[in-house]
Short mmCIF file of C-alpha atoms in Angstrom, two decimals:
data_model
loop_
_atom_site.label_atom_id
_atom_site.label_comp_id
_atom_site.label_asym_id
_atom_site.label_seq_id
_atom_site.Cartn_x
_atom_site.Cartn_y
_atom_site.Cartn_z
CA MET E 1 230.38 91.08 -3.88
CA ARG E 2 226.47 91.57 -4.20
CA GLU E 3 227.05 95.40 -3.14
CA LYS E 4 230.19 95.57 -5.59
CA LEU E 5 228.17 94.26 -8.30
CA ILE E 6 224.87 96.18 -7.91
CA LEU E 7 227.29 99.30 -7.68
CA SER E 8 228.75 98.34 -11.12
CA LEU E 9 225.73 97.64 -12.85
CA ALA E 10 223.80 100.74 -11.71
CA ALA E 11 226.96 103.15 -12.35
CA LEU E 12 227.17 101.03 -16.00
CA GLY E 13 223.51 101.81 -16.84
CA THR E 14 223.89 105.90 -15.44
CA LEU E 15 227.14 106.53 -17.49
CA LEU E 16 225.45 104.55 -20.69
CA LEU E 17 222.04 106.67 -19.86
CA VAL E 18 224.59 110.19 -19.28
CA TRP E 19 226.45 109.28 -22.77
CA ASP E 20 223.30 108.81 -24.43
CA PHE E 21 221.56 111.87 -23.15
CA ASN E 22 224.59 114.12 -24.42
CA THR E 23 223.87 112.44 -28.24
CA ILE E 24 220.22 112.52 -27.58
CA PHE E 25 220.12 116.31 -26.72
CA LEU E 26 223.26 117.87 -27.66
CA HIS E 27 223.96 115.86 -31.43
CA LEU E 28 220.98 114.08 -32.86
CA PRO E 29 218.72 116.51 -35.08
CA ASP E 30 215.08 117.82 -34.42
CA GLU E 31 212.47 115.16 -36.10
CA ALA E 32 211.16 117.21 -39.02
CA LEU E 33 207.18 116.98 -38.34
CA GLN E 34 207.53 116.66 -34.69
CA GLY E 35 210.39 118.63 -33.26
CA ALA E 36 212.28 118.44 -30.35
CA ILE E 37 209.65 116.40 -28.40
CA TYR E 38 210.44 113.29 -30.20
CA ARG E 39 213.54 112.72 -27.88
CA ILE E 40 210.90 111.11 -25.83
CA ILE E 41 211.00 108.10 -27.37
CA PHE E 42 214.39 107.24 -26.20
CA ILE E 43 212.83 106.92 -22.66
CA HIS E 44 209.46 105.45 -23.48
CA VAL E 45 210.08 102.87 -25.75
CA PRO E 46 213.02 101.33 -23.87
CA ALA E 47 210.88 101.72 -20.64
CA ALA E 48 208.13 99.30 -22.21
CA ILE E 49 209.82 96.44 -23.44
CA GLY E 50 212.24 96.81 -20.38
CA ALA E 51 208.65 96.24 -17.87
CA TYR E 52 207.63 93.46 -20.31
CA VAL E 53 211.37 91.82 -19.50
CA PHE E 54 210.74 92.13 -16.03
CA TYR E 55 206.99 90.99 -15.91
CA SER E 56 208.05 87.77 -17.55
CA VAL E 57 211.05 87.10 -15.39
CA ALA E 58 208.56 87.81 -12.22
CA VAL E 59 206.14 84.99 -14.03
CA ILE E 60 208.87 82.46 -14.51
CA THR E 61 209.92 82.76 -11.00
CA SER E 62 206.27 82.88 -9.86
CA ALA E 63 206.04 79.55 -11.37
CA MET E 64 209.17 77.97 -9.90
CA PHE E 65 208.47 79.45 -6.68
CA LEU E 66 205.22 76.94 -6.64
CA VAL E 67 206.77 74.13 -7.70
CA LYS E 68 210.33 74.02 -5.71
CA LYS E 69 208.51 76.62 -2.56
CA ASP E 70 211.75 78.34 -2.35
CA PHE E 71 211.54 82.18 -0.70
CA LYS E 72 214.54 83.51 -3.15
CA TYR E 73 212.14 83.22 -6.41
CA ASP E 74 209.35 84.46 -4.61
CA SER E 75 211.71 87.70 -3.56
CA LEU E 76 213.49 87.50 -7.09
CA ALA E 77 209.37 87.84 -8.32
CA VAL E 78 208.07 90.68 -6.38
CA ALA E 79 211.52 92.80 -6.88
CA CYS E 80 210.73 92.44 -10.47
CA VAL E 81 207.35 93.03 -10.11
CA GLU E 82 207.69 96.50 -8.85
CA VAL E 83 211.31 97.42 -11.08
CA GLY E 84 208.28 96.41 -13.97
CA ALA E 85 205.72 98.54 -12.97
CA THR E 86 207.67 100.95 -12.28
CA PHE E 87 208.88 101.05 -15.98
CA THR E 88 205.15 100.66 -16.91
CA LEU E 89 204.60 104.09 -15.45
CA VAL E 90 207.52 105.93 -16.83
CA ASN E 91 206.19 104.80 -20.22
CA LEU E 92 202.70 105.82 -19.01
CA VAL E 93 203.92 109.60 -18.41
CA THR E 94 206.20 109.99 -20.87
CA GLY E 95 203.72 108.89 -23.65
CA SER E 96 201.32 111.24 -21.85
CA ILE E 97 204.06 114.08 -22.18
CA TRP E 98 204.04 113.63 -25.83
CA GLY E 99 200.26 113.28 -26.58
CA ARG E 100 199.86 116.62 -24.50
CA ILE E 101 202.50 118.06 -26.89
CA ILE E 102 201.35 116.16 -30.11
CA TRP E 103 198.09 115.54 -29.69
CA GLY E 104 196.86 118.48 -27.24
CA ILE E 105 195.72 116.27 -24.64
CA TRP E 106 197.05 114.27 -22.12
CA TRP E 107 195.25 110.93 -22.21
CA THR E 108 193.36 109.53 -24.91
CA TRP E 109 191.49 105.84 -24.75
CA ASP E 110 193.60 104.44 -27.85
CA ALA E 111 194.81 100.83 -27.91
CA ARG E 112 198.34 100.95 -26.46
CA LEU E 113 197.65 103.60 -23.77
CA THR E 114 194.59 100.87 -22.68
CA THR E 115 196.66 98.20 -22.88
CA GLN E 116 199.75 99.50 -20.87
CA LEU E 117 197.05 100.95 -18.66
CA ILE E 118 195.47 97.71 -17.52
CA CYS E 119 198.58 95.87 -17.40
CA PHE E 120 199.69 98.61 -14.90
CA LEU E 121 196.41 97.95 -12.55
CA LEU E 122 196.91 94.10 -13.16
CA TYR E 123 200.43 94.38 -11.46
CA LEU E 124 199.15 97.15 -9.21
CA GLY E 125 196.69 94.63 -7.76
CA TYR E 126 199.73 92.35 -6.91
CA LEU E 127 201.57 94.81 -5.09
CA LEU E 128 198.25 95.84 -3.11
CA LEU E 129 197.75 92.25 -2.18
CA ARG E 130 201.05 91.36 -0.35
CA PRO E 131 201.32 93.67 2.62
CA ALA E 132 197.51 92.53 3.45
CA VAL E 133 199.08 88.99 4.17
CA THR E 134 201.14 88.26 6.91
CA GLU E 135 201.82 84.65 6.47
CA PRO E 136 205.15 84.36 4.28
CA THR E 137 204.26 81.33 2.51
CA GLN E 138 200.75 82.55 1.92
CA ARG E 139 202.05 85.59 0.83
CA ALA E 140 204.24 84.19 -1.65
CA THR E 141 201.86 81.55 -3.02
CA MET E 142 198.91 84.12 -3.80
CA SER E 143 201.31 86.46 -5.39
CA ALA E 144 202.78 83.77 -7.18
CA ILE E 145 199.20 82.63 -8.76
CA LEU E 146 198.34 86.26 -9.15
CA ALA E 147 201.35 86.92 -11.07
CA ILE E 148 200.68 83.92 -13.59
CA PHE E 149 197.03 84.91 -14.07
CA ALA E 150 198.10 88.66 -14.61
CA PHE E 151 200.54 87.41 -17.28
CA ALA E 152 198.38 85.18 -18.98
CA ASP E 153 195.71 88.27 -19.26
CA ILE E 154 197.65 90.19 -21.13
CA PRO E 155 197.62 88.78 -24.90
CA ILE E 156 193.84 88.65 -24.21
CA VAL E 157 193.89 92.67 -23.11
CA VAL E 158 195.48 93.02 -26.48
CA MET E 159 193.44 91.01 -28.15
CA ALA E 160 189.98 92.80 -26.99
CA ILE E 161 190.93 96.10 -27.32
CA ARG E 162 191.94 95.35 -31.10
CA LEU E 163 188.13 93.81 -31.48
CA LYS E 164 186.63 97.81 -30.43
CA ASN E 165 188.15 99.24 -33.58
CA VAL E 166 189.36 102.28 -31.09
CA ARG E 167 190.62 104.32 -33.29
CA THR E 168 194.60 104.25 -33.26
CA GLN E 169 196.17 107.50 -32.17
CA HIS E 170 199.46 106.22 -31.16
CA PRO E 171 202.03 106.24 -34.04
CA GLN E 172 202.75 102.81 -35.48
CA PRO E 173 205.58 101.25 -33.58
CA VAL E 174 208.80 102.41 -35.72
CA LEU E 175 210.60 99.13 -34.09
CA GLU E 176 208.04 96.39 -36.34
CA THR E 177 207.72 99.09 -39.43
CA GLY E 178 211.30 99.92 -39.82
CA GLY E 179 210.53 103.43 -40.01
CA LEU E 180 213.14 104.71 -37.71
CA ASP E 181 216.18 106.96 -38.93
CA PRO E 182 219.39 104.47 -38.62
CA SER E 183 221.04 107.02 -36.80
CA PHE E 184 218.59 106.95 -33.96
CA TRP E 185 219.56 102.86 -33.81
CA PRO E 186 222.53 103.20 -31.82
CA PRO E 187 221.02 105.79 -29.06
CA LEU E 188 217.83 103.66 -28.79
CA LEU E 189 219.71 100.50 -28.03
CA ILE E 190 222.41 102.20 -25.73
CA SER E 191 219.17 103.63 -23.35
CA PHE E 192 217.52 100.02 -24.03
CA ALA E 193 220.78 98.77 -22.36
CA ALA E 194 221.13 101.68 -19.83
CA VAL E 195 217.37 100.69 -18.86
CA LEU E 196 218.22 96.92 -18.37
CA LEU E 197 221.23 97.41 -16.53
CA ILE E 198 219.76 99.97 -13.98
CA GLY E 199 216.56 97.71 -13.66
CA THR E 200 218.65 95.00 -12.73
CA ALA E 201 220.27 96.85 -10.10
CA LEU E 202 216.83 97.73 -8.75
CA VAL E 203 215.70 94.49 -8.78
CA LEU E 204 219.12 93.24 -6.52
CA VAL E 205 218.62 95.67 -4.19
CA ARG E 206 214.87 94.71 -3.46
CA LEU E 207 216.29 91.27 -3.76
CA HIS E 208 218.62 92.36 -0.66
CA GLN E 209 215.95 93.81 1.12
CA GLU E 210 213.47 91.09 1.10
CA THR E 211 216.28 88.62 1.91
CA SER E 212 216.93 90.62 5.10
CA ARG E 213 213.14 91.44 5.73
CA ARG E 214 212.24 87.55 5.51
CA GLU E 215 215.48 86.65 7.84
CA ILE E 216 214.21 89.66 10.34
CA ASP E 217 210.92 88.33 10.09
CA TYR E 218 212.45 84.55 10.80
CA LEU E 219 214.36 85.85 13.61
CA ARG E 220 211.41 87.83 15.41
CA ARG E 221 209.46 84.67 15.25
CA GLU E 222 211.67 82.93 16.94
CA LEU E 223 212.13 85.34 19.81
CA HIS E 224 208.24 84.97 20.71
CA ALA E 225 208.65 81.53 20.68
CA LEU E 226 211.47 81.83 23.57
CA MET V 1 182.85 58.83 -5.12
CA THR V 2 184.53 60.37 -8.59
CA GLY V 3 185.43 63.92 -8.99
CA TRP V 4 182.69 64.90 -10.60
CA SER V 5 180.25 63.71 -8.12
CA ALA V 6 182.29 65.18 -5.68
CA ALA V 7 181.79 69.32 -7.65
CA LEU V 8 178.27 68.33 -8.01
CA ALA V 9 177.72 67.66 -4.53
CA ILE V 10 179.84 70.69 -3.25
CA ALA V 11 177.80 72.85 -5.50
CA ARG V 12 174.53 71.30 -4.86
CA LYS V 13 175.46 71.48 -1.18
CA ASP V 14 176.51 75.97 -1.90
CA LEU V 15 173.29 76.28 -3.90
CA GLN V 16 171.04 74.46 -0.57
CA THR V 17 172.82 76.47 1.63
CA GLU V 18 172.23 79.82 -0.06
CA LEU V 19 168.44 79.26 -1.02
CA ARG V 20 167.80 78.64 3.10
CA THR V 21 169.86 82.01 3.74
CA LYS V 22 169.64 84.00 0.84
CA GLU V 23 172.68 85.79 2.46
CA SER V 24 174.31 86.46 -1.15
CA ILE V 25 171.54 86.51 -3.57
CA ASN V 26 168.98 88.84 -2.12
CA ALA V 27 172.41 91.38 -1.31
CA SER V 28 173.10 90.98 -5.02
CA ALA V 29 169.42 91.26 -6.90
CA SER V 30 169.08 94.37 -4.33
CA PHE V 31 172.26 96.13 -5.30
CA ALA V 32 172.07 95.45 -9.15
CA LEU V 33 168.67 97.31 -8.29
CA VAL V 34 169.89 99.91 -6.84
CA ILE V 35 172.85 100.01 -9.24
CA LEU V 36 170.41 100.37 -12.42
CA VAL V 37 168.31 103.17 -10.83
CA LEU V 38 171.66 104.74 -10.09
CA PHE V 39 172.45 104.91 -13.37
CA SER V 40 168.73 106.78 -14.37
CA PHE V 41 170.29 109.64 -12.49
CA ALA V 42 173.72 109.75 -13.46
CA PHE V 43 172.96 109.52 -17.22
CA ASP V 44 170.24 111.85 -19.06
CA LEU V 45 170.36 110.16 -22.53
CA GLY V 46 168.33 110.24 -25.70
CA ARG V 47 167.34 106.78 -26.91
CA GLU V 48 170.25 106.27 -29.37
CA GLU V 49 172.12 107.29 -27.03
CA LEU V 50 171.20 104.70 -24.66
CA LEU V 51 171.27 101.90 -27.33
CA GLU V 52 174.83 102.59 -27.43
CA ILE V 53 175.64 102.51 -24.22
CA SER V 54 173.12 99.82 -22.85
CA GLY V 55 175.53 97.01 -22.90
CA GLY V 56 178.24 98.97 -21.12
CA LEU V 57 175.51 99.64 -18.42
CA LEU V 58 173.95 96.37 -18.06
CA TRP V 59 178.08 94.87 -17.75
CA LEU V 60 179.23 97.42 -14.85
CA VAL V 61 175.69 95.91 -12.88
CA TYR V 62 176.59 92.20 -13.48
CA SER V 63 180.19 92.75 -12.51
CA PHE V 64 179.24 94.62 -9.52
CA ALA V 65 176.85 91.85 -8.77
CA GLY V 66 178.69 89.27 -9.79
CA ALA V 67 181.80 90.39 -7.16
CA LEU V 68 179.25 90.04 -4.27
CA ILE V 69 178.58 86.60 -5.10
CA VAL V 70 181.84 85.38 -5.74
CA ASN V 71 183.18 87.06 -2.59
CA ARG V 72 181.33 84.85 -0.34
CA SER V 73 181.95 81.75 -2.58
CA PHE V 74 184.74 80.23 -0.29
CA ALA V 75 184.31 82.99 2.67
CA ARG V 76 181.06 80.88 3.71
CA GLU V 77 183.47 77.70 4.80
CA LEU V 78 185.67 79.93 7.05
CA PRO V 79 183.56 79.70 10.04
CA ASN V 80 183.67 76.38 11.90
CA ASP V 81 186.96 75.74 9.81
CA CYS V 82 184.55 74.06 7.04
CA LEU V 83 187.32 75.05 4.22
CA ASP V 84 189.76 73.01 6.42
CA VAL V 85 187.24 69.87 6.10
CA LEU V 86 186.76 70.36 2.35
CA ILE V 87 190.53 70.34 1.51
CA ALA V 88 191.17 67.21 3.57
CA SER V 89 188.62 65.41 2.30
CA PRO V 90 188.96 62.81 -0.44
CA ALA V 91 187.31 65.07 -3.22
CA PRO V 92 190.12 66.59 -5.47
CA GLY V 93 190.87 70.20 -5.33
CA TRP V 94 189.76 71.08 -8.69
CA ALA V 95 186.36 69.22 -7.92
CA ILE V 96 186.47 71.58 -4.59
CA PHE V 97 186.89 74.50 -6.76
CA LEU V 98 184.60 73.56 -9.92
CA GLY V 99 181.72 72.98 -7.45
CA LYS V 100 182.22 76.38 -5.90
CA ALA V 101 182.52 77.97 -9.32
CA LEU V 102 179.48 76.00 -10.62
CA SER V 103 177.12 77.45 -7.66
CA CYS V 104 178.64 80.71 -8.62
CA PHE V 105 177.78 80.66 -11.88
CA LEU V 106 174.00 79.65 -11.21
CA LEU V 107 173.55 82.28 -8.71
CA LEU V 108 174.85 84.96 -11.12
CA MET V 109 173.00 83.70 -14.10
CA ALA V 110 170.05 83.90 -11.78
CA VAL V 111 170.52 87.59 -10.42
CA GLU V 112 171.33 88.44 -14.14
CA LEU V 113 168.00 86.92 -15.30
CA ILE V 114 166.56 88.84 -12.90
CA SER V 115 167.78 92.13 -13.38
CA LEU V 116 167.60 91.86 -17.38
CA PRO V 117 163.86 92.33 -17.64
CA VAL V 118 164.01 95.25 -15.07
CA PHE V 119 166.68 96.92 -17.34
CA GLY V 120 164.57 96.23 -20.50
CA ILE V 121 161.67 98.20 -18.67
CA PHE V 122 163.57 101.01 -16.98
CA TYR V 123 165.55 101.76 -19.87
CA ASN V 124 163.02 100.98 -22.81
CA VAL V 125 165.44 98.38 -24.38
CA GLN V 126 164.04 95.82 -26.56
CA TRP V 127 166.25 92.62 -25.73
CA THR V 128 163.61 89.67 -26.15
CA GLY V 129 164.30 89.44 -30.20
CA ALA V 130 167.52 88.13 -29.65
CA PHE V 131 167.01 86.45 -26.32
CA PHE V 132 168.67 83.03 -27.15
CA SER V 133 172.31 85.00 -28.34
CA LEU V 134 172.16 87.22 -25.40
CA LEU V 135 171.70 84.19 -23.14
CA LEU V 136 174.74 82.12 -24.92
CA VAL V 137 176.84 85.91 -24.17
CA ILE V 138 175.41 85.94 -20.44
CA ALA V 139 176.49 82.31 -20.01
CA LEU V 140 180.11 82.93 -21.55
CA ALA V 141 180.69 85.95 -19.89
CA THR V 142 179.40 84.52 -16.37
CA TRP V 143 181.38 81.69 -16.27
CA GLY V 144 184.44 83.39 -16.81
CA ILE V 145 183.61 85.88 -14.12
CA THR V 146 182.82 83.43 -12.09
CA VAL V 147 185.49 80.82 -12.56
CA VAL V 148 188.38 83.85 -12.44
CA GLY V 149 186.31 84.88 -9.05
CA ALA V 150 185.96 81.95 -7.46
CA ALA V 151 190.12 81.43 -7.80
CA PHE V 152 190.42 84.72 -6.47
CA SER V 153 188.06 84.37 -3.52
CA ALA V 154 189.99 81.10 -2.54
CA VAL V 155 193.01 83.20 -2.90
CA THR V 156 191.89 86.17 -0.89
CA VAL V 157 190.36 84.10 1.63
CA ASN V 158 192.51 84.73 4.58
CA VAL V 159 193.33 88.16 3.40
CA ARG V 160 192.57 91.16 5.35
CA LEU V 161 189.99 93.58 3.93
CA ARG V 162 189.05 90.38 1.62
CA GLU V 163 185.99 92.42 0.41
CA LEU V 164 187.67 95.11 -0.82
CA MET V 165 190.91 93.48 -2.11
CA LEU V 166 188.88 90.87 -4.67
CA PRO V 167 187.58 94.02 -6.77
CA VAL V 168 190.46 95.31 -6.79
CA LEU V 169 192.62 92.42 -8.01
CA LEU V 170 189.25 90.76 -9.95
CA TYR V 171 188.29 93.77 -12.23
CA PRO V 172 191.62 94.41 -14.12
CA ILE V 173 191.67 90.70 -15.14
CA LEU V 174 187.98 90.72 -16.45
CA ILE V 175 188.32 93.73 -18.66
CA PRO V 176 189.19 91.24 -21.78
CA LEU V 177 185.74 89.55 -21.21
CA LEU V 178 183.82 92.45 -19.88
CA SER V 179 184.54 94.77 -23.14
CA ALA V 180 183.94 92.28 -25.54
CA ALA V 181 180.73 91.18 -23.30
CA MET V 182 179.39 94.94 -23.50
CA GLU V 183 180.52 95.23 -27.26
CA LEU V 184 177.99 92.25 -28.04
CA THR V 185 175.41 92.90 -25.96
CA THR V 186 174.68 96.33 -27.24
CA ALA V 187 174.72 94.81 -30.75
CA LEU V 188 172.74 92.10 -30.13
CA VAL V 189 170.08 95.19 -28.65
CA ASN V 190 170.70 97.00 -31.76
CA GLY V 191 169.50 93.90 -33.78
CA GLU V 192 172.68 92.92 -34.76
CA GLY V 193 173.56 88.89 -34.66
CA LEU V 194 176.27 87.08 -33.61
CA GLY V 195 177.84 86.21 -36.79
CA GLY V 196 180.00 88.48 -39.27
CA ASP V 197 182.38 91.16 -36.90
CA ASN V 198 181.02 89.98 -33.95
CA SER V 199 181.50 86.62 -33.98
CA ALA V 200 185.08 87.82 -32.98
CA GLY V 201 183.73 88.80 -30.03
CA VAL V 202 182.47 85.14 -29.22
CA ARG V 203 185.83 83.59 -29.74
CA LEU V 204 187.16 86.03 -27.10
CA LEU V 205 185.09 85.16 -24.89
CA VAL V 206 185.07 81.03 -25.61
CA GLY V 207 189.25 82.11 -25.33
CA PHE V 208 188.60 83.60 -22.00
CA ASP V 209 186.92 80.38 -20.46
CA VAL V 210 189.14 77.88 -21.90
CA ILE V 211 192.40 80.02 -20.93
CA PHE V 212 191.45 80.82 -17.11
CA THR V 213 188.99 77.75 -16.53
CA SER V 214 192.54 75.40 -17.75
CA LEU V 215 194.89 77.92 -15.53
CA ALA V 216 192.48 78.01 -12.90
CA ILE V 217 192.34 73.97 -12.20
CA TYR V 218 196.10 73.77 -12.60
CA LEU V 219 196.67 75.95 -10.43
CA VAL V 220 193.87 75.30 -7.62
CA ASP V 221 195.95 72.72 -5.64
CA PHE V 222 198.64 75.25 -5.06
CA ILE V 223 195.63 77.80 -4.23
CA LEU V 224 193.80 75.45 -1.50
CA VAL V 225 197.08 74.70 0.51
CA VAL V 226 196.90 78.42 1.12
#
């Protein structure tokens, strides 16, 4: 049942993505000022939003682990953080490629770029901490606390970077300003749906792996006890 | 014994141990001095440029020194299972944590106040004119470093490669705090006050302190059973 669900989600997500790529690459015209490279927005923006959706699930499940001490919440949290961090990396890399073409540089310490990088570093710390702790309850509790601290830090990071009055080279977010051409909305929404479906499939795969690993760990401990 | 008196007793015990052994304060103050000397080799700056980055230099030194101090905070209790005894004592978790954070705060403030004149002499930076404003900024940012640092010191106390893990986890969380402290310190040594545009930086420091002190106190019971 679980495998069928994962396969269905992944297949549906991939199909949507292929269909969307067909629209984006073969049917949408080039943008007046940026040319062909603007198409990266259809991956760049959904990856960023997708990452924050998974981080939000991770912080909720981390808090639930602390309250209920049920390991399934810890497994779900780590799966969501891994997928969220991957999407943040996709967002950073695609943004960097776009920057190289439009700005002529791979990186600048712009407000949005810096925020995303710090966010990636926060969750990288989370992923580095886990293998350093061997005892399962200890590992899950530490990770949950770290996930809550990291999530609380993100709005303060945004505020701190705005305070510095850094020059903002990043385009004004078209989703907020309403500057997106109506014909771009359907492919963007489909891309967002595809990112969420593929992300959820990846979370379920990692959840299954974490559950199996915990069972193996438990059996190994029992064997040692005998 | 109330929670507050327990917190003060723990802070006093830590400070007394530190004053007798001087293990972290000596290392931290010497390290701050070495970093200050290293910076003079790393950058060949004119007077104007130096004043522009003075806040950044100073807070890098302080954050390195801070990581050394908070690292020992809970690790000091490991020999002879002292940490288990502290947790089993009638003192509430928040009192243990606040006591530890308070002792780290006083130790780090001491290291900072020792290295501030050294910084002024080595780099010919006038800081005495804005001493009280600078003291306020240093106190607010140092409390932020020590409160998050003490929480992470407790989280990582049993982790392999603790000395390496703590900075990896701590610095990304501290970025907004350090960024605001750097901006304010640069403004103060350049003759500006804490009012006007700079008041937003002070509000950020206060906000960071309040949010993370509350979060740490709320989560401390989960942290300490780890």
